[in-house]
Structure formats: structure tokens, C-alpha cells
PDB file of C-alpha atoms in Angstrom:
ATOM      1  CA  UNK A   1     -70.455  -8.476 131.754  1.00 56.00           C
ATOM      2  CA  UNK A   2     -73.213 -11.074 132.351  1.00 61.00           C
ATOM      3  CA  UNK A   3     -74.962 -10.894 135.704  1.00 63.00           C
ATOM      4  CA  UNK A   4     -75.295 -13.771 138.164  1.00 66.00           C
ATOM      5  CA  UNK A   5     -78.845 -14.496 136.941  1.00 79.00           C
ATOM      6  CA  UNK A   6     -77.935 -14.572 133.237  1.00 83.00           C
ATOM      7  CA  UNK A   7     -79.890 -17.211 131.382  1.00 93.00           C
ATOM      8  CA  UNK A   8     -77.937 -20.175 129.990  1.00 94.00           C
ATOM      9  CA  UNK A   9     -78.717 -22.092 126.792  1.00 95.00           C
ATOM     10  CA  UNK A  10     -77.687 -25.694 126.121  1.00 96.00           C
ATOM     11  CA  UNK A  11     -77.673 -27.681 122.857  1.00 96.00           C
ATOM     12  CA  UNK A  12     -76.561 -31.120 121.742  1.00 96.00           C
ATOM     13  CA  UNK A  13     -73.423 -30.965 119.629  1.00 95.00           C
ATOM     14  CA  UNK A  14     -70.580 -32.877 118.046  1.00 94.00           C
ATOM     15  CA  UNK A  15     -66.963 -32.045 118.812  1.00 95.00           C
ATOM     16  CA  UNK A  16     -64.987 -32.074 115.565  1.00 94.00           C
ATOM     17  CA  UNK A  17     -61.215 -32.023 115.096  1.00 93.00           C
ATOM     18  CA  UNK A  18     -59.515 -30.926 111.865  1.00 90.00           C
ATOM     19  CA  UNK A  19     -55.744 -30.840 112.167  1.00 87.00           C
ATOM     20  CA  UNK A  20     -54.987 -28.649 115.142  1.00 87.00           C
ATOM     21  CA  UNK A  21     -58.417 -27.019 115.117  1.00 88.00           C
ATOM     22  CA  UNK A  22     -61.406 -28.090 117.196  1.00 93.00           C
ATOM     23  CA  UNK A  23     -64.949 -26.800 116.887  1.00 95.00           C
ATOM     24  CA  UNK A  24     -68.524 -27.726 117.730  1.00 96.00           C
ATOM     25  CA  UNK A  25     -71.251 -28.605 115.241  1.00 96.00           C
ATOM     26  CA  UNK A  26     -74.874 -28.083 116.300  1.00 95.00           C
ATOM     27  CA  UNK A  27     -78.164 -26.443 115.386  1.00 95.00           C
ATOM     28  CA  UNK A  28     -79.655 -23.393 117.092  1.00 95.00           C
ATOM     29  CA  UNK A  29     -82.978 -21.569 116.786  1.00 94.00           C
ATOM     30  CA  UNK A  30     -82.764 -18.532 114.523  1.00 92.00           C
ATOM     31  CA  UNK A  31     -84.058 -16.237 117.280  1.00 93.00           C
ATOM     32  CA  UNK A  32     -81.215 -17.295 119.599  1.00 95.00           C
ATOM     33  CA  UNK A  33     -78.681 -16.508 116.888  1.00 94.00           C
ATOM     34  CA  UNK A  34     -80.276 -13.090 116.394  1.00 91.00           C
ATOM     35  CA  UNK A  35     -80.056 -12.408 120.135  1.00 92.00           C
ATOM     36  CA  UNK A  36     -76.472 -13.545 120.709  1.00 94.00           C
ATOM     37  CA  UNK A  37     -74.460 -12.787 117.546  1.00 91.00           C
ATOM     38  CA  UNK A  38     -72.645  -9.669 116.349  1.00 89.00           C
ATOM     39  CA  UNK A  39     -70.134  -8.545 113.721  1.00 85.00           C
ATOM     40  CA  UNK A  40     -67.048  -6.393 113.928  1.00 74.00           C
ATOM     41  CA  UNK A  41     -66.843  -4.135 110.875  1.00 52.00           C
ATOM     42  CA  UNK A  42     -63.915  -2.110 109.601  1.00 40.00           C
ATOM     43  CA  UNK A  43     -66.019   1.056 109.591  1.00 42.00           C
ATOM     44  CA  UNK A  44     -67.230   0.642 113.176  1.00 45.00           C
ATOM     45  CA  UNK A  45     -63.895  -0.659 114.472  1.00 46.00           C
ATOM     46  CA  UNK A  46     -60.998   0.430 112.176  1.00 38.00           C
ATOM     47  CA  UNK A  47     -58.396  -1.081 114.479  1.00 42.00           C
ATOM     48  CA  UNK A  48     -59.732  -4.621 115.030  1.00 43.00           C
ATOM     49  CA  UNK A  49     -62.751  -4.918 112.741  1.00 42.00           C
ATOM     50  CA  UNK A  50     -62.675  -7.143 109.673  1.00 43.00           C
ATOM     51  CA  UNK A  51     -66.275  -7.785 108.519  1.00 52.00           C
ATOM     52  CA  UNK A  52     -68.001  -6.079 105.570  1.00 57.00           C
ATOM     53  CA  UNK A  53     -70.949  -3.719 105.965  1.00 65.00           C
ATOM     54  CA  UNK A  54     -74.328  -5.422 106.020  1.00 76.00           C
ATOM     55  CA  UNK A  55     -76.478  -5.305 102.872  1.00 80.00           C
ATOM     56  CA  UNK A  56     -79.992  -4.909 104.310  1.00 84.00           C
ATOM     57  CA  UNK A  57     -81.690  -5.678 100.983  1.00 87.00           C
ATOM     58  CA  UNK A  58     -79.887  -9.006 100.778  1.00 85.00           C
ATOM     59  CA  UNK A  59     -80.907  -9.838 104.348  1.00 86.00           C
ATOM     60  CA  UNK A  60     -84.532  -9.004 103.566  1.00 90.00           C
ATOM     61  CA  UNK A  61     -84.416 -11.315 100.530  1.00 89.00           C
ATOM     62  CA  UNK A  62     -83.300 -14.126 102.852  1.00 88.00           C
ATOM     63  CA  UNK A  63     -86.131 -13.323 105.277  1.00 88.00           C
ATOM     64  CA  UNK A  64     -88.691 -13.358 102.468  1.00 90.00           C
ATOM     65  CA  UNK A  65     -87.283 -16.658 101.216  1.00 87.00           C
ATOM     66  CA  UNK A  66     -87.587 -18.250 104.660  1.00 88.00           C
ATOM     67  CA  UNK A  67     -91.128 -16.941 105.165  1.00 88.00           C
ATOM     68  CA  UNK A  68     -92.206 -18.188 101.738  1.00 87.00           C
ATOM     69  CA  UNK A  69     -91.643 -21.766 102.913  1.00 83.00           C
ATOM     70  CA  UNK A  70     -90.273 -22.651  99.460  1.00 76.00           C
ATOM     71  CA  UNK A  71     -86.818 -23.801 100.458  1.00 74.00           C
ATOM     72  CA  UNK A  72     -84.073 -24.120 103.032  1.00 82.00           C
ATOM     73  CA  UNK A  73     -80.611 -22.723 103.732  1.00 85.00           C
ATOM     74  CA  UNK A  74     -78.532 -25.694 104.924  1.00 86.00           C
ATOM     75  CA  UNK A  75     -75.089 -24.043 104.994  1.00 88.00           C
ATOM     76  CA  UNK A  76     -73.632 -23.569 108.472  1.00 92.00           C
ATOM     77  CA  UNK A  77     -73.151 -20.252 110.224  1.00 93.00           C
ATOM     78  CA  UNK A  78     -69.589 -19.999 111.592  1.00 93.00           C
ATOM     79  CA  UNK A  79     -69.145 -18.318 114.979  1.00 95.00           C
ATOM     80  CA  UNK A  80     -66.410 -17.591 117.484  1.00 94.00           C
ATOM     81  CA  UNK A  81     -67.477 -17.789 121.140  1.00 95.00           C
ATOM     82  CA  UNK A  82     -66.508 -14.680 123.099  1.00 94.00           C
ATOM     83  CA  UNK A  83     -65.543 -14.413 126.747  1.00 94.00           C
ATOM     84  CA  UNK A  84     -69.037 -13.237 127.733  1.00 94.00           C
ATOM     85  CA  UNK A  85     -70.506 -16.455 126.326  1.00 96.00           C
ATOM     86  CA  UNK A  86     -68.665 -18.549 128.916  1.00 96.00           C
ATOM     87  CA  UNK A  87     -69.013 -21.505 126.570  1.00 96.00           C
ATOM     88  CA  UNK A  88     -68.739 -24.874 128.309  1.00 96.00           C
ATOM     89  CA  UNK A  89     -68.621 -28.305 126.673  1.00 96.00           C
ATOM     90  CA  UNK A  90     -69.844 -31.446 128.396  1.00 96.00           C
ATOM     91  CA  UNK A  91     -68.150 -34.528 126.974  1.00 93.00           C
ATOM     92  CA  UNK A  92     -70.465 -36.694 129.047  1.00 94.00           C
ATOM     93  CA  UNK A  93     -73.698 -35.188 127.695  1.00 94.00           C
ATOM     94  CA  UNK A  94     -72.289 -34.102 124.311  1.00 96.00           C
ATOM     95  CA  UNK A  95     -73.646 -30.586 124.808  1.00 96.00           C
ATOM     96  CA  UNK A  96     -72.439 -26.992 124.738  1.00 96.00           C
ATOM     97  CA  UNK A  97     -73.808 -24.430 127.191  1.00 97.00           C
ATOM     98  CA  UNK A  98     -73.415 -20.648 126.979  1.00 97.00           C
ATOM     99  CA  UNK A  99     -74.764 -17.362 128.319  1.00 96.00           C
ATOM    100  CA  UNK A 100     -77.724 -15.870 126.460  1.00 95.00           C
ATOM    101  CA  UNK A 101     -76.160 -12.399 126.079  1.00 94.00           C
ATOM    102  CA  UNK A 102     -76.050  -9.948 123.112  1.00 91.00           C
ATOM    103  CA  UNK A 103     -72.392 -10.430 122.198  1.00 91.00           C
ATOM    104  CA  UNK A 104     -71.822 -14.076 122.990  1.00 95.00           C
ATOM    105  CA  UNK A 105     -70.649 -14.930 119.458  1.00 95.00           C
ATOM    106  CA  UNK A 106     -68.681 -13.082 116.807  1.00 92.00           C
ATOM    107  CA  UNK A 107     -69.904 -13.974 113.310  1.00 92.00           C
ATOM    108  CA  UNK A 108     -67.088 -15.232 111.087  1.00 90.00           C
ATOM    109  CA  UNK A 109     -69.350 -16.269 108.215  1.00 89.00           C
ATOM    110  CA  UNK A 110     -73.088 -15.789 107.697  1.00 89.00           C
ATOM    111  CA  UNK A 111     -73.950 -12.273 108.880  1.00 88.00           C
ATOM    112  CA  UNK A 112     -76.557 -11.771 106.142  1.00 89.00           C
ATOM    113  CA  UNK A 113     -78.185 -15.119 106.906  1.00 90.00           C
ATOM    114  CA  UNK A 114     -78.402 -14.333 110.623  1.00 91.00           C
ATOM    115  CA  UNK A 115     -79.848 -10.875 109.997  1.00 90.00           C
ATOM    116  CA  UNK A 116     -82.219 -12.361 107.438  1.00 90.00           C
ATOM    117  CA  UNK A 117     -83.358 -14.989 109.943  1.00 88.00           C
ATOM    118  CA  UNK A 118     -83.978 -12.212 112.492  1.00 86.00           C
ATOM    119  CA  UNK A 119     -86.180 -10.334 110.014  1.00 90.00           C
ATOM    120  CA  UNK A 120     -88.198 -13.432 109.144  1.00 90.00           C
ATOM    121  CA  UNK A 121     -91.500 -14.159 110.860  1.00 90.00           C
ATOM    122  CA  UNK A 122     -90.700 -17.883 110.781  1.00 89.00           C
ATOM    123  CA  UNK A 123     -88.405 -19.489 113.347  1.00 90.00           C
ATOM    124  CA  UNK A 124     -86.011 -22.088 111.910  1.00 91.00           C
ATOM    125  CA  UNK A 125     -83.257 -24.344 113.209  1.00 93.00           C
ATOM    126  CA  UNK A 126     -79.927 -23.268 111.778  1.00 94.00           C
ATOM    127  CA  UNK A 127     -76.732 -25.347 111.365  1.00 94.00           C
ATOM    128  CA  UNK A 128     -73.916 -23.704 113.327  1.00 95.00           C
ATOM    129  CA  UNK A 129     -70.175 -24.210 113.760  1.00 95.00           C
ATOM    130  CA  UNK A 130     -68.715 -22.690 116.945  1.00 96.00           C
ATOM    131  CA  UNK A 131     -65.016 -22.123 117.627  1.00 96.00           C
ATOM    132  CA  UNK A 132     -63.987 -21.390 121.197  1.00 95.00           C
ATOM    133  CA  UNK A 133     -60.954 -19.690 122.687  1.00 92.00           C
ATOM    134  CA  UNK A 134     -59.738 -17.967 119.504  1.00 91.00           C
ATOM    135  CA  UNK A 135     -57.662 -14.797 119.665  1.00 90.00           C
ATOM    136  CA  UNK A 136     -58.646 -11.851 117.468  1.00 86.00           C
ATOM    137  CA  UNK A 137     -55.697 -12.713 115.216  1.00 88.00           C
ATOM    138  CA  UNK A 138     -56.974 -16.292 114.857  1.00 89.00           C
ATOM    139  CA  UNK A 139     -60.528 -15.060 114.213  1.00 88.00           C
ATOM    140  CA  UNK A 140     -59.300 -12.705 111.512  1.00 85.00           C
ATOM    141  CA  UNK A 141     -57.191 -15.392 109.832  1.00 85.00           C
ATOM    142  CA  UNK A 142     -60.137 -17.796 109.873  1.00 87.00           C
ATOM    143  CA  UNK A 143     -62.344 -15.103 108.330  1.00 83.00           C
ATOM    144  CA  UNK A 144     -59.767 -14.581 105.565  1.00 81.00           C
ATOM    145  CA  UNK A 145     -59.486 -18.329 104.949  1.00 82.00           C
ATOM    146  CA  UNK A 146     -63.258 -18.775 104.759  1.00 78.00           C
ATOM    147  CA  UNK A 147     -63.599 -15.933 102.266  1.00 72.00           C
ATOM    148  CA  UNK A 148     -60.624 -16.842 100.054  1.00 70.00           C
ATOM    149  CA  UNK A 149     -60.421 -20.648 100.065  1.00 68.00           C
ATOM    150  CA  UNK A 150     -64.047 -21.164  99.046  1.00 64.00           C
ATOM    151  CA  UNK A 151     -64.838 -20.545  95.386  1.00 62.00           C
ATOM    152  CA  UNK A 152     -68.302 -19.259  94.468  1.00 62.00           C
ATOM    153  CA  UNK A 153     -70.233 -21.052  91.740  1.00 58.00           C
ATOM    154  CA  UNK A 154     -69.499 -19.271  88.423  1.00 65.00           C
ATOM    155  CA  UNK A 155     -72.256 -16.904  87.276  1.00 65.00           C
ATOM    156  CA  UNK A 156     -72.215 -18.633  83.907  1.00 63.00           C
ATOM    157  CA  UNK A 157     -73.132 -21.972  85.489  1.00 64.00           C
ATOM    158  CA  UNK A 158     -75.892 -20.410  87.610  1.00 62.00           C
ATOM    159  CA  UNK A 159     -77.481 -18.903  84.493  1.00 60.00           C
ATOM    160  CA  UNK A 160     -77.098 -22.192  82.627  1.00 65.00           C
ATOM    161  CA  UNK A 161     -79.024 -24.201  85.229  1.00 60.00           C
ATOM    162  CA  UNK A 162     -81.594 -21.609  86.370  1.00 61.00           C
ATOM    163  CA  UNK A 163     -84.141 -23.012  83.937  1.00 62.00           C
ATOM    164  CA  UNK A 164     -83.872 -26.436  85.634  1.00 62.00           C
ATOM    165  CA  UNK A 165     -84.652 -24.815  88.978  1.00 56.00           C
ATOM    166  CA  UNK A 166     -87.463 -22.784  87.393  1.00 61.00           C
ATOM    167  CA  UNK A 167     -85.919 -19.615  88.831  1.00 67.00           C
ATOM    168  CA  UNK A 168     -85.590 -17.650  85.597  1.00 74.00           C
ATOM    169  CA  UNK A 169     -87.083 -14.207  85.088  1.00 82.00           C
ATOM    170  CA  UNK A 170     -88.800 -13.525  81.762  1.00 85.00           C
ATOM    171  CA  UNK A 171     -85.776 -11.707  80.412  1.00 88.00           C
ATOM    172  CA  UNK A 172     -83.407 -14.475  81.540  1.00 88.00           C
ATOM    173  CA  UNK A 173     -85.593 -17.062  79.801  1.00 88.00           C
ATOM    174  CA  UNK A 174     -85.595 -14.904  76.660  1.00 91.00           C
ATOM    175  CA  UNK A 175     -81.801 -14.534  76.702  1.00 90.00           C
ATOM    176  CA  UNK A 176     -81.324 -18.261  77.320  1.00 91.00           C
ATOM    177  CA  UNK A 177     -83.469 -19.177  74.320  1.00 93.00           C
ATOM    178  CA  UNK A 178     -81.667 -16.788  71.956  1.00 94.00           C
ATOM    179  CA  UNK A 179     -78.259 -17.809  73.317  1.00 94.00           C
ATOM    180  CA  UNK A 180     -79.042 -21.495  72.769  1.00 94.00           C
ATOM    181  CA  UNK A 181     -80.064 -20.828  69.172  1.00 96.00           C
ATOM    182  CA  UNK A 182     -76.757 -19.080  68.512  1.00 96.00           C
ATOM    183  CA  UNK A 183     -74.950 -21.967  70.181  1.00 95.00           C
ATOM    184  CA  UNK A 184     -76.749 -24.708  68.227  1.00 95.00           C
ATOM    185  CA  UNK A 185     -77.848 -23.433  64.805  1.00 96.00           C
ATOM    186  CA  UNK A 186     -75.568 -24.540  61.926  1.00 96.00           C
ATOM    187  CA  UNK A 187     -75.769 -21.090  60.280  1.00 96.00           C
ATOM    188  CA  UNK A 188     -74.925 -19.197  63.492  1.00 97.00           C
ATOM    189  CA  UNK A 189     -72.109 -16.687  63.133  1.00 97.00           C
ATOM    190  CA  UNK A 190     -71.264 -17.517  66.771  1.00 96.00           C
ATOM    191  CA  UNK A 191     -71.174 -21.300  66.337  1.00 95.00           C
ATOM    192  CA  UNK A 192     -68.148 -22.667  68.187  1.00 94.00           C
ATOM    193  CA  UNK A 193     -67.552 -19.316  69.864  1.00 94.00           C
ATOM    194  CA  UNK A 194     -69.838 -19.788  72.864  1.00 92.00           C
ATOM    195  CA  UNK A 195     -69.345 -21.269  76.332  1.00 89.00           C
ATOM    196  CA  UNK A 196     -72.688 -21.794  78.100  1.00 85.00           C
ATOM    197  CA  UNK A 197     -71.633 -22.975  81.566  1.00 76.00           C
ATOM    198  CA  UNK A 198     -68.250 -21.389  82.232  1.00 78.00           C
ATOM    199  CA  UNK A 199     -66.084 -18.439  81.311  1.00 79.00           C
ATOM    200  CA  UNK A 200     -63.451 -19.195  78.661  1.00 87.00           C
ATOM    201  CA  UNK A 201     -61.042 -16.902  76.836  1.00 88.00           C
ATOM    202  CA  UNK A 202     -62.182 -16.236  73.287  1.00 90.00           C
ATOM    203  CA  UNK A 203     -65.687 -17.566  73.974  1.00 93.00           C
ATOM    204  CA  UNK A 204     -68.978 -15.770  74.570  1.00 94.00           C
ATOM    205  CA  UNK A 205     -70.452 -16.590  77.990  1.00 92.00           C
ATOM    206  CA  UNK A 206     -74.099 -16.388  79.001  1.00 90.00           C
ATOM    207  CA  UNK A 207     -73.240 -13.566  81.408  1.00 90.00           C
ATOM    208  CA  UNK A 208     -71.775 -11.406  78.629  1.00 93.00           C
ATOM    209  CA  UNK A 209     -74.570 -12.319  76.198  1.00 95.00           C
ATOM    210  CA  UNK A 210     -77.327 -11.493  78.708  1.00 93.00           C
ATOM    211  CA  UNK A 211     -75.638  -8.220  79.604  1.00 94.00           C
ATOM    212  CA  UNK A 212     -75.512  -7.308  75.907  1.00 95.00           C
ATOM    213  CA  UNK A 213     -79.113  -8.269  75.140  1.00 94.00           C
ATOM    214  CA  UNK A 214     -80.894  -6.763  78.163  1.00 93.00           C
ATOM    215  CA  UNK A 215     -80.519  -3.080  77.108  1.00 92.00           C
ATOM    216  CA  UNK A 216     -82.264  -3.796  73.769  1.00 94.00           C
ATOM    217  CA  UNK A 217     -84.719  -6.415  75.043  1.00 92.00           C
ATOM    218  CA  UNK A 218     -87.726  -4.119  74.655  1.00 91.00           C
ATOM    219  CA  UNK A 219     -87.342  -3.544  70.897  1.00 92.00           C
ATOM    220  CA  UNK A 220     -88.230  -7.133  70.004  1.00 92.00           C
ATOM    221  CA  UNK A 221     -91.836  -6.892  71.155  1.00 88.00           C
ATOM    222  CA  UNK A 222     -93.791 -10.124  70.715  1.00 88.00           C
ATOM    223  CA  UNK A 223     -91.650 -11.627  67.950  1.00 91.00           C
ATOM    224  CA  UNK A 224     -90.780 -15.326  68.132  1.00 93.00           C
ATOM    225  CA  UNK A 225     -87.309 -16.428  69.242  1.00 93.00           C
ATOM    226  CA  UNK A 226     -86.420 -17.954  65.855  1.00 95.00           C
ATOM    227  CA  UNK A 227     -87.249 -14.687  64.093  1.00 95.00           C
ATOM    228  CA  UNK A 228     -85.230 -12.614  66.554  1.00 96.00           C
ATOM    229  CA  UNK A 229     -82.318 -15.006  66.134  1.00 96.00           C
ATOM    230  CA  UNK A 230     -82.437 -14.602  62.341  1.00 96.00           C
ATOM    231  CA  UNK A 231     -82.375 -10.778  62.635  1.00 95.00           C
ATOM    232  CA  UNK A 232     -79.489 -10.746  65.092  1.00 97.00           C
ATOM    233  CA  UNK A 233     -77.546 -13.425  63.247  1.00 97.00           C
ATOM    234  CA  UNK A 234     -77.749 -11.496  59.950  1.00 97.00           C
ATOM    235  CA  UNK A 235     -76.681  -8.291  61.732  1.00 97.00           C
ATOM    236  CA  UNK A 236     -73.772  -9.978  63.493  1.00 97.00           C
ATOM    237  CA  UNK A 237     -72.616 -11.609  60.244  1.00 97.00           C
ATOM    238  CA  UNK A 238     -72.588  -8.225  58.504  1.00 97.00           C
ATOM    239  CA  UNK A 239     -70.825  -6.643  61.477  1.00 97.00           C
ATOM    240  CA  UNK A 240     -68.291  -9.477  61.727  1.00 96.00           C
ATOM    241  CA  UNK A 241     -67.504  -9.335  57.987  1.00 97.00           C
ATOM    242  CA  UNK A 242     -66.980  -5.577  58.100  1.00 96.00           C
ATOM    243  CA  UNK A 243     -64.781  -5.712  61.204  1.00 96.00           C
ATOM    244  CA  UNK A 244     -62.630  -8.480  59.742  1.00 96.00           C
ATOM    245  CA  UNK A 245     -61.899  -6.286  56.721  1.00 95.00           C
ATOM    246  CA  UNK A 246     -60.672  -3.650  59.194  1.00 94.00           C
ATOM    247  CA  UNK A 247     -58.410  -6.206  60.893  1.00 94.00           C
ATOM    248  CA  UNK A 248     -60.616  -7.030  63.896  1.00 94.00           C
ATOM    249  CA  UNK A 249     -61.030 -10.801  63.881  1.00 90.00           C
ATOM    250  CA  UNK A 250     -63.369 -11.524  66.792  1.00 90.00           C
ATOM    251  CA  UNK A 251     -66.668  -9.972  67.840  1.00 94.00           C
ATOM    252  CA  UNK A 252     -67.013 -11.989  71.058  1.00 94.00           C
ATOM    253  CA  UNK A 253     -64.729  -9.863  73.217  1.00 94.00           C
ATOM    254  CA  UNK A 254     -67.129  -8.690  75.953  1.00 94.00           C
ATOM    255  CA  UNK A 255     -66.722  -4.926  75.534  1.00 96.00           C
ATOM    256  CA  UNK A 256     -66.945  -5.082  71.734  1.00 96.00           C
ATOM    257  CA  UNK A 257     -69.880  -7.509  71.694  1.00 97.00           C
ATOM    258  CA  UNK A 258     -71.895  -5.378  74.109  1.00 97.00           C
ATOM    259  CA  UNK A 259     -71.220  -2.248  72.071  1.00 97.00           C
ATOM    260  CA  UNK A 260     -72.222  -4.037  68.854  1.00 97.00           C
ATOM    261  CA  UNK A 261     -75.524  -5.157  70.383  1.00 97.00           C
ATOM    262  CA  UNK A 262     -76.299  -1.706  71.789  1.00 96.00           C
ATOM    263  CA  UNK A 263     -75.696  -0.305  68.282  1.00 97.00           C
ATOM    264  CA  UNK A 264     -78.163  -2.761  66.715  1.00 97.00           C
ATOM    265  CA  UNK A 265     -81.316  -0.560  67.011  1.00 95.00           C
ATOM    266  CA  UNK A 266     -79.665   2.266  65.039  1.00 95.00           C
ATOM    267  CA  UNK A 267     -78.830  -0.090  62.178  1.00 96.00           C
ATOM    268  CA  UNK A 268     -82.156  -1.956  62.308  1.00 95.00           C
ATOM    269  CA  UNK A 269     -84.005   1.318  61.681  1.00 93.00           C
ATOM    270  CA  UNK A 270     -82.122   1.789  58.408  1.00 94.00           C
ATOM    271  CA  UNK A 271     -82.917  -1.582  56.817  1.00 93.00           C
ATOM    272  CA  UNK A 272     -86.667  -0.885  56.636  1.00 88.00           C
ATOM    273  CA  UNK A 273     -87.793  -4.389  57.548  1.00 89.00           C
ATOM    274  CA  UNK A 274     -85.308  -6.192  55.264  1.00 94.00           C
ATOM    275  CA  UNK A 275     -83.287  -8.010  57.924  1.00 95.00           C
ATOM    276  CA  UNK A 276     -80.830  -9.763  55.614  1.00 96.00           C
ATOM    277  CA  UNK A 277     -77.040  -9.869  55.755  1.00 97.00           C
ATOM    278  CA  UNK A 278     -76.799  -7.768  52.582  1.00 97.00           C
ATOM    279  CA  UNK A 279     -79.238  -5.187  53.912  1.00 97.00           C
ATOM    280  CA  UNK A 280     -77.356  -4.858  57.197  1.00 97.00           C
ATOM    281  CA  UNK A 281     -74.046  -4.698  55.327  1.00 97.00           C
ATOM    282  CA  UNK A 282     -75.370  -1.831  53.205  1.00 96.00           C
ATOM    283  CA  UNK A 283     -76.562   0.040  56.296  1.00 95.00           C
ATOM    284  CA  UNK A 284     -73.196  -0.501  57.993  1.00 96.00           C
ATOM    285  CA  UNK A 285     -71.126   0.618  54.988  1.00 95.00           C
ATOM    286  CA  UNK A 286     -70.728   4.212  56.267  1.00 93.00           C
ATOM    287  CA  UNK A 287     -69.506   2.874  59.606  1.00 95.00           C
ATOM    288  CA  UNK A 288     -66.759   0.773  58.091  1.00 95.00           C
ATOM    289  CA  UNK A 289     -65.709   3.414  55.568  1.00 93.00           C
ATOM    290  CA  UNK A 290     -65.082   5.944  58.358  1.00 92.00           C
ATOM    291  CA  UNK A 291     -64.147   3.657  61.251  1.00 93.00           C
ATOM    292  CA  UNK A 292     -60.709   3.804  62.833  1.00 94.00           C
ATOM    293  CA  UNK A 293     -59.854   0.208  63.683  1.00 93.00           C
ATOM    294  CA  UNK A 294     -57.424   1.147  66.450  1.00 93.00           C
ATOM    295  CA  UNK A 295     -60.145   3.103  68.285  1.00 92.00           C
ATOM    296  CA  UNK A 296     -62.266  -0.019  68.374  1.00 94.00           C
ATOM    297  CA  UNK A 297     -59.466  -2.483  69.106  1.00 90.00           C
ATOM    298  CA  UNK A 298     -57.958  -0.415  71.918  1.00 91.00           C
ATOM    299  CA  UNK A 299     -61.191   0.860  73.478  1.00 92.00           C
ATOM    300  CA  UNK A 300     -61.687  -0.118  77.112  1.00 91.00           C
ATOM    301  CA  UNK A 301     -65.327   0.903  77.434  1.00 95.00           C
ATOM    302  CA  UNK A 302     -68.580  -0.022  75.703  1.00 96.00           C
ATOM    303  CA  UNK A 303     -69.463   3.657  75.360  1.00 96.00           C
ATOM    304  CA  UNK A 304     -66.239   4.491  73.508  1.00 96.00           C
ATOM    305  CA  UNK A 305     -66.918   1.860  70.833  1.00 96.00           C
ATOM    306  CA  UNK A 306     -70.628   2.641  70.624  1.00 96.00           C
ATOM    307  CA  UNK A 307     -69.974   6.390  70.282  1.00 96.00           C
ATOM    308  CA  UNK A 308     -67.394   5.769  67.551  1.00 96.00           C
ATOM    309  CA  UNK A 309     -69.819   3.563  65.605  1.00 96.00           C
ATOM    310  CA  UNK A 310     -72.555   6.187  65.929  1.00 95.00           C
ATOM    311  CA  UNK A 311     -70.238   9.011  64.896  1.00 94.00           C
ATOM    312  CA  UNK A 312     -69.168   7.061  61.793  1.00 93.00           C
ATOM    313  CA  UNK A 313     -72.762   6.260  60.901  1.00 92.00           C
ATOM    314  CA  UNK A 314     -73.835   9.906  61.096  1.00 88.00           C
ATOM    315  CA  UNK A 315     -70.644  11.535  59.796  1.00 81.00           C
ATOM    316  CA  UNK A 316     -71.759  12.078  56.209  1.00 62.00           C
ATOM    317  CA  UNK A 317     -75.464  12.538  56.906  1.00 54.00           C
ATOM    318  CA  UNK A 318     -77.150  15.582  55.321  1.00 50.00           C
ATOM    319  CA  UNK A 319     -80.761  16.573  54.752  1.00 46.00           C
TER     320      UNK A 319
END
């Protein structure tokens, strides 16, 4: 319990009503948040806890971002004032006042941001929403609502716009360029089968494409994007033609597409620099002559398809 000489903090705020709920909107220094906020995790408190375990790496990334001075984090931290806070609102002065004690506020949303702010060398003012007088049941329900009603931005959209923000890594920039060529070139085997900014059934997203390309990224060396596109397009045409003859109509299903791309280096070695559709088709002939279509169609893992392709390719090999 706070002692009689406990320090009090006071900040200007706005009282906001939404339906039956009332809360305070204000800004607080990051060091005050670090000193007064806590979480209640399921591991630490199996009976009443509801927060997830802290990811320290994520918090450090936030700290580094703040200290870099390159940006801001404007989203509000959401807190629930606890009894020890003794939160008081002055309608006359439009302020909230509370005890500066370690467990004044339970974090309902923003634990990684608060921990990140505490790790940062730079002090910042942070937007905060404070609820007061909530029961643990009400706190838990609010936590559930916050984490289920809000929809995160799709990964596909983030990848699609990263280049505008100049946030891309080298490999992401590489994947974006190749993906765009497949999405735009008239001779692309994937033309009309791609969805750059969102996930769609029967379409190849940037997330799936990047995940398929990254494991083989290193084999392309310093080749130009147009050249790499031509190699991959010829390979995928040969693969698509062979699979269609076996009754498999689409190569853009995520598991199959990733397995096909991981198999590419094995086939590329066999064409001896002749990266044409006919050359790839010839190299793939043993695969399609031995392949069991149902094993590919029903496979639930990339490895299962990849291993089956490799087994078919090497089945009749002799010295």
C-alpha cells in the first residue's frame, strides 16, 4: 500500500464517454509509464492473469526505433487504474492525479511499447487511455475486445507498400521486383494468378512468393531481374505443363508453389545453361513419368512434395 508521503502525479486530460464506458485521454512521460505500469500474465498468475509473455527482442526493437529519432509511435497505451493508484479526476481543472507507485496501472494494451520505452535512452510523451474502477472481469473482457475487434494490416499489404516507405531489405526488394515482373509480363505463366496487396483464394500473394524465393535467393548471384524472371518463368511453364498432364491444374497453391521453387536448383543444374521451356521440360521428364499425382495433390507439407519430386528425379539414375 502507498505510504502517506507517496508522490502524486497530475496531467491534463479529456474525459471521454463511449456508450456506457468512460475513460481519460492524456499523454504521459515514458519514464512514468515504466515506473507505474505492470502486466498480469497467465504464466505468472494462472487464476487471474490474461496477458501474453513479453517478447524482449520486440521491446528492444521499439527502444532502438525511439532512440534512432527516425519516427514516432502515436497509438495509445490502454491502462486500467488500480486501487493503489488512487486515481482522482478534477472536472474543474480537467486533470487526473494518481500515486506514483509500481503497480498503479494494469496494462490492457501496449506492454511491448511500454517496455520498449523503458529500454530507450530517449524520453518521449506517450498517448494514454486510462480506465478507472474496472473489475478484473471487466479488464479481461476489455483485453479480449481490444485483441479481437481490431484487425491487423494484412502482411501482403505491408510487403506491397514497404518500397514506398523505403523499409525494404535487399531480399525483399529482390522478391518485389521478380514478383512484379510475373504480375505484369504478358508471357508470364502466373499472369492473372497473382494478388499483390491482399490474400485471395487461388491467387499467389507476395507473402507466399517471398517465402518461396528466399530459400533459393543465393543461387541467382549478380544476375539481372529480367534474366532471373526468364529462367523462373520457363521453369514454371514446364512444371505447370507437366503437372496439368497429371491432373494438377494450379501451381499457385502455397505448399505446392514453395515446393516447386525449392526444387528449382536441382532442375537448373541439369539444363546446363539452356534455360528454355523445352530444356526444363526435358529435365523434368523423369519426375512426371514417375510422379504419383495423389501424393502431390494431397500433401500437406512442402517437404513431402519436394521429397517426392526428388525421389522421382533420381529414381532411374545409374552411373
